[in-house]
Amino acid sequence: MKKALITGITGQDGAYLAKLLLGKEYKVYGLVRRIVNRDFSNLVYLGIEKDIEYIDGDLTDEASLIHVVKTIRPDEIYHLAAQSFVGTSWDQPIVTSEINAIGTLKLLDAIKHHHPSAKFYHAATSEMFGNSNFDGIQTEDTPFHPRSPYAISKLFAYWMTVNYKESFSMFCVNGILFNHESPIRGKEFVSRKITDVVARIKLGLAKDIKLGNLDSKRDWGFAGDYVEAMWLMMQEKEADDYIISTGQTHSVKDFLDIAFKHAGIDDWSNYVNIDPRFKRPAELFTLQGKSDKAQKKLNWKPKVNFEELVKMMVDADLKRLKK
Ligand code: NAP
Ligand code: F7E
């Protein structure tokens, strides 16, 4: 039986990936840090909270990472843990860097010294491109120009992942994933913030929503599709980096349009207020990724389109709130 270690098991992607790996008969270990009121709600939502072996550790604590790697000796390590909210990264740039950048380095180094045959996946991001190729489509060859402390921390981790592959012949891959969402997306991200409030407005539990820049465009896909790409990358003979995206881009306004209409509310502009607190000091205007390399080499393609994704999220929030 193959052993997989997932960091970030309690997050959105960790839960979907764990479900996928359990379905493939992996023994799944999840790294969890010590926090008060631990919440396994994403794993409970997918019905797998009892099927995972949890192991304590924190990305900021090198000793705990060494212990985890030495004890489990996983075949595959999916490193998804991060301070993943771009907005917070301007308020907490140091903790973001300590977790995302230095934390990734600590984990890579623990693997190098204690179990170098493990395959390593790093959760890189389209945020690394910034506004490069503005008005164009981003590919694996697009120059990076990160525009937030989050993006910079991820770019450091991206290059460390490449460097450990090139320097120590370790199997290290970067998945450069564009935005992906689901019914268990964190509520601070714009997609889930919208679908949660749309459901609340529909049920008479909220009156309006405060948002920032409605003209931003993102290439939004479904998390369930994207974790499959992570697994496929790890099954390749040669480690390589891949963009994972749908190739389509939509604005926050498009998202609002579909979400409100799906709930039977015609004009979203009656419910949306612009609040400068939700605007970013440096914005990424348009992200749109070309995933041709993954489609050709990994035989991967997204199954859920934008409209289906928004409707799935609204339906899930309506169902949850009605309960
Ligand atoms: P998420 O829901 O925010 O989950 C983040 C996870 O990281 C949580 O399990 C969290 O644990 C854990 N974590 C944070 N700090 C930690 C620490 N110091 N030690 C150990 N664990 C820690 O993120 P996601 O959306 O699933 O994304 C997964 C990864 O992909 C992240 O690295 C993200 O940056 C990257 N990414 C995401 C997207 C996207 O659109 N979703 C796109 C590109 C890249 P707690 O429960 O303890 O907080
Ligand atoms: O913002 C705009 C905001 O926070 C999307 C993370 O998973 O994907 C995610 O990062 C857009 C931005 O995601 C609000 O300005 C408007 O232009 O949902 P978001 P993100 O910043 O794109 C990447 C790929 C990651 O790697 C990250 O980990 O929506 N926007 N009004 C708003 N955003 C939020 N959060 N809240 C608003 O009220």
XYZ file of C-alpha atoms and ligand atoms in Angstrom:
409
model
C 0.000 0.000 0.000
C 1.429 3.412 -0.998
C 1.822 6.000 1.751
C 1.016 9.670 1.123
C 1.634 12.572 3.463
C -0.534 15.653 2.927
C 0.343 18.960 4.550
C -2.694 21.255 4.626
C -5.063 18.297 5.068
C -7.695 20.481 6.799
C -7.837 22.967 3.894
C -9.902 22.786 0.723
C -7.396 20.954 -1.494
C -6.131 18.706 1.296
C -9.632 17.312 1.789
C -10.293 16.690 -1.925
C -6.847 15.183 -2.454
C -7.214 12.893 0.578
C -10.526 11.650 -0.804
C -8.936 10.948 -4.188
C -5.955 9.091 -2.662
C -8.136 7.034 -0.310
C -10.122 5.979 -3.383
C -6.834 4.779 -4.883
C -6.105 2.678 -1.776
C -3.348 4.920 -0.389
C -2.668 5.091 3.321
C -3.146 8.826 3.918
C -1.340 10.765 6.654
C -2.366 14.346 7.364
C -0.118 16.900 9.039
C -2.064 18.986 11.558
C -0.800 21.878 13.620
C -1.931 22.556 17.138
C -4.727 25.107 17.217
C -7.529 25.671 19.704
C -10.944 24.463 18.426
C -9.602 22.285 15.629
C -12.055 22.089 12.789
C -12.122 19.027 10.516
C -15.264 20.300 8.785
C -13.926 19.922 5.228
C -13.018 16.292 5.871
C -16.366 15.721 7.576
C -18.114 17.305 4.544
C -16.436 14.717 2.291
C -17.079 11.904 4.821
C -13.416 10.906 5.256
C -12.390 12.371 8.631
C -12.006 8.906 10.208
C -9.983 7.426 7.330
C -6.920 9.612 7.798
C -4.040 9.168 10.194
C -3.267 12.562 11.698
C 0.245 13.492 12.728
C 1.236 16.628 14.623
C 3.549 19.142 13.058
C 3.902 22.731 12.008
C 5.665 24.167 8.987
C 7.442 26.666 11.185
C 8.878 23.890 13.355
C 11.718 22.104 11.610
C 12.046 19.404 14.294
C 8.424 18.373 13.860
C 8.854 18.076 10.083
C 11.961 15.921 10.475
C 10.090 13.707 12.916
C 7.124 13.315 10.550
C 9.264 12.494 7.511
C 11.434 10.009 9.461
C 8.467 8.298 11.118
C 6.160 7.913 8.133
C 8.684 7.610 5.275
C 5.946 8.449 2.751
C 6.176 7.475 -0.921
C 4.561 10.763 -1.933
C 4.442 14.097 -0.104
C 1.819 16.623 -1.192
C 2.802 19.929 0.332
C -0.360 22.052 0.347
C -0.100 23.848 3.702
C 0.222 27.620 3.474
C -1.013 30.983 4.626
C -3.011 31.020 1.412
C -5.036 34.231 1.563
C -3.457 36.930 -0.613
C -5.192 39.807 1.220
C -3.793 38.785 4.615
C -0.282 38.555 3.209
C 0.054 42.371 3.212
C -0.989 42.513 6.881
C 1.134 39.520 7.891
C 4.019 39.385 5.411
C 6.461 37.809 7.852
C 4.274 34.941 8.985
C 3.279 34.379 5.349
C 6.949 34.117 4.384
C 7.859 31.963 7.371
C 5.152 29.438 6.557
C 5.105 29.489 2.755
C 8.732 30.168 1.886
C 10.911 29.048 4.800
C 8.418 26.341 5.832
C 8.675 24.771 2.382
C 12.471 24.923 2.568
C 12.429 23.239 5.985
C 10.273 20.448 4.610
C 12.430 20.006 1.500
C 15.527 19.832 3.665
C 13.957 17.301 6.029
C 13.199 15.120 2.996
C 16.707 15.558 1.567
C 18.359 14.397 4.795
C 15.933 11.755 5.997
C 13.969 10.282 3.075
C 15.234 11.616 -0.279
C 13.433 8.974 -2.358
C 10.027 10.488 -1.477
C 8.293 12.285 -4.328
C 7.482 15.909 -3.480
C 4.651 18.100 -4.793
C 4.648 21.851 -4.124
C 1.458 23.895 -4.406
C 2.693 26.791 -6.544
C 0.306 29.376 -7.920
C -0.700 31.584 -10.826
C -0.173 34.523 -8.433
C 3.549 34.216 -9.264
C 2.830 35.675 -12.734
C 1.367 38.929 -11.431
C 0.260 40.974 -14.410
C 2.769 39.398 -16.794
C 1.174 38.920 -20.178
C -1.594 41.233 -19.164
C -4.417 40.711 -21.650
C -2.726 37.518 -22.809
C -2.716 33.947 -21.612
C -0.107 32.675 -19.127
C 2.013 29.617 -19.966
C 4.884 27.812 -18.206
C 7.216 30.237 -20.074
C 5.560 33.470 -18.935
C 7.960 35.553 -16.802
C 7.135 35.788 -13.113
C 6.380 39.146 -11.512
C 4.807 38.485 -8.096
C 2.759 41.381 -6.695
C 1.998 40.380 -3.087
C 3.967 38.986 -0.146
C 1.989 35.774 -0.721
C 3.093 35.527 -4.342
C 6.699 36.317 -3.434
C 6.737 33.646 -0.718
C 5.377 31.116 -3.206
C 7.953 32.090 -5.817
C 10.743 31.416 -3.290
C 9.226 27.988 -2.579
C 8.796 27.363 -6.318
C 12.512 27.960 -6.994
C 13.583 25.947 -3.934
C 11.515 23.043 -5.276
C 13.260 23.367 -8.654
C 16.634 23.732 -6.951
C 16.301 20.594 -4.792
C 15.371 18.674 -7.928
C 18.356 20.013 -9.878
C 20.884 19.856 -7.031
C 20.035 16.596 -5.288
C 18.226 14.571 -7.997
C 15.089 14.529 -5.874
C 11.670 14.065 -7.508
C 10.190 17.542 -6.921
C 7.309 19.049 -8.915
C 5.530 22.393 -8.903
C 1.858 22.488 -9.817
C 1.201 26.062 -10.972
C -2.488 26.069 -10.185
C -4.886 28.830 -11.138
C -7.809 29.640 -8.816
C -9.897 26.627 -7.912
C -12.974 26.610 -5.763
C -15.602 24.274 -4.317
C -18.360 24.132 -1.709
C -15.619 23.873 0.958
C -13.616 26.904 -0.199
C -12.720 29.245 2.691
C -15.313 31.988 3.134
C -12.751 34.800 2.872
C -12.150 34.030 -0.827
C -14.409 35.955 -3.175
C -16.151 32.924 -4.726
C -17.382 31.397 -1.481
C -17.956 34.806 0.094
C -20.418 35.470 -2.729
C -22.172 32.076 -2.768
C -22.546 32.064 1.021
C -24.117 35.537 1.051
C -26.313 34.835 -1.993
C -27.746 31.843 -0.126
C -28.215 33.966 3.010
C -29.981 36.741 1.067
C -32.215 34.168 -0.576
C -33.168 32.731 2.825
C -33.657 36.167 4.431
C -30.545 35.817 6.627
C -28.539 38.691 5.077
C -29.324 41.916 3.259
C -26.193 42.754 1.271
C -22.539 42.025 0.602
C -19.434 44.243 0.714
C -16.844 43.569 -1.967
C -13.698 45.144 -3.448
C -12.639 45.172 -7.098
C -15.428 43.691 -9.233
C -13.473 43.978 -12.497
C -10.754 41.461 -11.552
C -10.720 38.449 -13.827
C -9.731 34.977 -12.762
C -9.427 31.566 -14.379
C -11.676 29.669 -11.956
C -11.845 25.860 -11.919
C -13.150 23.139 -9.598
C -10.837 21.894 -6.812
C -11.986 18.287 -7.319
C -10.613 18.371 -10.876
C -7.346 20.044 -9.858
C -6.285 17.541 -7.174
C -6.376 14.838 -9.847
C -3.737 16.810 -11.755
C -1.543 16.871 -8.614
C -1.682 13.083 -8.414
C -1.000 12.656 -12.145
C 2.142 14.833 -11.907
C 3.448 12.562 -9.154
C 2.958 9.418 -11.274
C 5.252 10.680 -14.066
C 8.747 9.186 -14.523
C 10.380 12.624 -14.718
C 9.552 15.466 -12.346
C 8.277 18.535 -14.176
C 6.219 21.682 -13.534
C 2.747 22.181 -14.984
C 0.112 24.883 -15.261
C -3.350 23.686 -14.246
C -6.178 25.920 -15.399
C -9.373 25.948 -17.458
C -8.158 28.427 -20.116
C -11.246 30.620 -19.540
C -11.334 33.857 -17.591
C -14.292 35.590 -15.917
C -14.741 38.721 -13.832
C -16.087 38.954 -10.302
C -19.133 40.587 -11.943
C -19.663 37.440 -14.064
C -19.517 35.403 -10.870
C -22.121 37.641 -9.224
C -24.364 37.430 -12.278
C -24.558 33.654 -12.315
C -24.718 33.227 -8.535
C -27.575 35.679 -7.968
C -29.539 34.509 -11.027
C -29.184 30.878 -9.988
C -30.752 31.748 -6.632
C -33.614 33.451 -8.472
C -32.494 37.038 -7.773
C -32.286 39.133 -10.946
C -30.261 42.268 -10.279
C -27.207 41.757 -8.033
C -26.355 45.469 -8.085
C -29.133 46.089 -5.536
C -27.256 43.966 -3.006
C -23.580 44.760 -3.607
C -21.678 47.596 -1.900
C -18.092 48.489 -2.714
C -15.882 48.638 0.350
C -12.290 49.865 -0.154
C -11.149 47.566 2.685
C -11.509 44.645 0.274
C -9.370 46.231 -2.420
C -5.731 45.133 -2.719
C -2.679 47.450 -2.538
C -1.510 45.817 -5.792
C -4.074 43.962 -7.890
C -3.757 41.246 -10.514
C -6.138 42.298 -13.254
C -6.510 39.177 -15.388
C -5.382 35.599 -14.902
C -5.936 33.087 -17.667
C -3.821 29.969 -17.948
C -2.908 27.689 -20.790
C -2.800 24.097 -19.497
C -1.883 22.480 -22.832
C 1.261 20.861 -21.414
C -0.732 19.097 -18.650
C -3.459 18.159 -21.122
C -0.919 16.560 -23.482
C 1.574 14.979 -21.090
C -0.716 14.050 -18.186
C -3.876 13.515 -20.210
C -5.635 15.829 -17.741
C -8.461 18.185 -18.450
C -10.969 20.076 -16.329
C -14.464 18.568 -16.186
C -16.479 21.283 -14.414
C -16.938 24.613 -16.224
C -17.349 28.058 -14.672
C -21.137 28.177 -14.718
C -21.447 24.652 -13.288
C -18.959 25.562 -10.560
C -20.839 28.688 -9.446
C -24.158 26.849 -9.429
C -22.667 23.914 -7.489
C -21.403 26.323 -4.813
C -24.690 28.244 -4.526
C -26.659 24.983 -4.262
C -24.322 23.655 -1.563
C -24.597 26.849 0.501
C -28.383 26.897 0.171
C -28.534 23.264 1.312
C -26.188 23.842 4.230
C -28.012 26.953 5.446
C -31.468 25.404 5.117
C -30.300 22.688 7.545
P -6.473 26.498 2.465
O -7.859 25.965 2.368
O -6.240 27.878 2.956
O -5.651 25.476 3.430
C -4.400 25.807 3.960
C -3.927 24.673 4.850
O -2.616 24.986 5.351
C -4.792 24.399 6.085
O -4.916 22.998 6.265
C -3.974 24.985 7.228
O -4.185 24.356 8.455
C -2.560 24.661 6.736
N -1.526 25.458 7.403
C -1.410 26.806 7.419
N -0.342 27.158 8.145
C 0.252 26.015 8.586
C 1.391 25.733 9.385
N 2.159 26.703 9.904
N 1.712 24.442 9.619
C 0.933 23.436 9.135
N -0.182 23.648 8.383
C -0.513 24.923 8.116
O -5.721 26.367 1.064
P -6.193 25.606 -0.284
O -7.104 26.486 -1.045
O -6.578 24.217 0.050
O -4.817 25.604 -1.097
C -3.857 24.568 -0.941
C -2.496 25.077 -1.369
O -2.547 25.448 -2.747
C -1.996 26.310 -0.640
O -0.594 26.190 -0.521
C -2.334 27.466 -1.559
O -1.465 28.552 -1.336
C -2.117 26.808 -2.898
N -2.927 27.320 -4.009
C -4.273 27.407 -3.891
C -5.036 27.827 -4.977
C -6.534 27.904 -4.897
O -7.130 28.548 -5.768
N -7.171 27.246 -3.937
C -4.397 28.153 -6.200
C -3.009 28.030 -6.283
C -2.281 27.589 -5.184
P -5.146 24.954 9.645
O -6.469 24.256 9.469
O -4.424 24.562 10.867
O -5.242 26.442 9.442
O -9.675 37.031 -4.919
C -11.213 40.220 -5.941
C -9.768 40.224 -5.461
O -9.242 36.221 -2.608
C -10.028 36.941 -6.275
C -5.933 31.980 -3.456
O -6.409 30.655 -3.430
O -6.099 32.083 -5.855
C -6.530 32.705 -4.654
O -6.102 34.064 -4.615
C -10.236 38.322 -6.859
C -9.137 39.322 -6.501
O -8.443 34.892 -4.620
C -13.267 40.795 -3.005
O -9.250 41.554 -5.445
C -13.116 41.581 -5.024
O -8.811 40.077 -7.638
O -10.812 34.918 -4.095
P -9.601 35.755 -3.972
P -6.986 35.285 -5.151
O -6.465 36.500 -4.527
O -7.042 35.245 -6.646
C -4.676 32.067 -6.054
C -4.394 31.349 -7.344
C -3.931 31.545 -4.873
O -2.851 30.988 -5.010
C -4.416 31.968 -3.524
O -3.936 31.078 -2.517
O -11.439 38.868 -6.309
N -12.171 40.615 -4.903
N -13.798 41.707 -3.868
C -12.243 40.104 -3.661
N -11.529 39.129 -3.062
C -11.862 38.802 -1.795
N -11.193 37.801 -1.194
N -12.836 39.478 -1.113
C -13.576 40.480 -1.666
O -14.448 41.053 -1.028
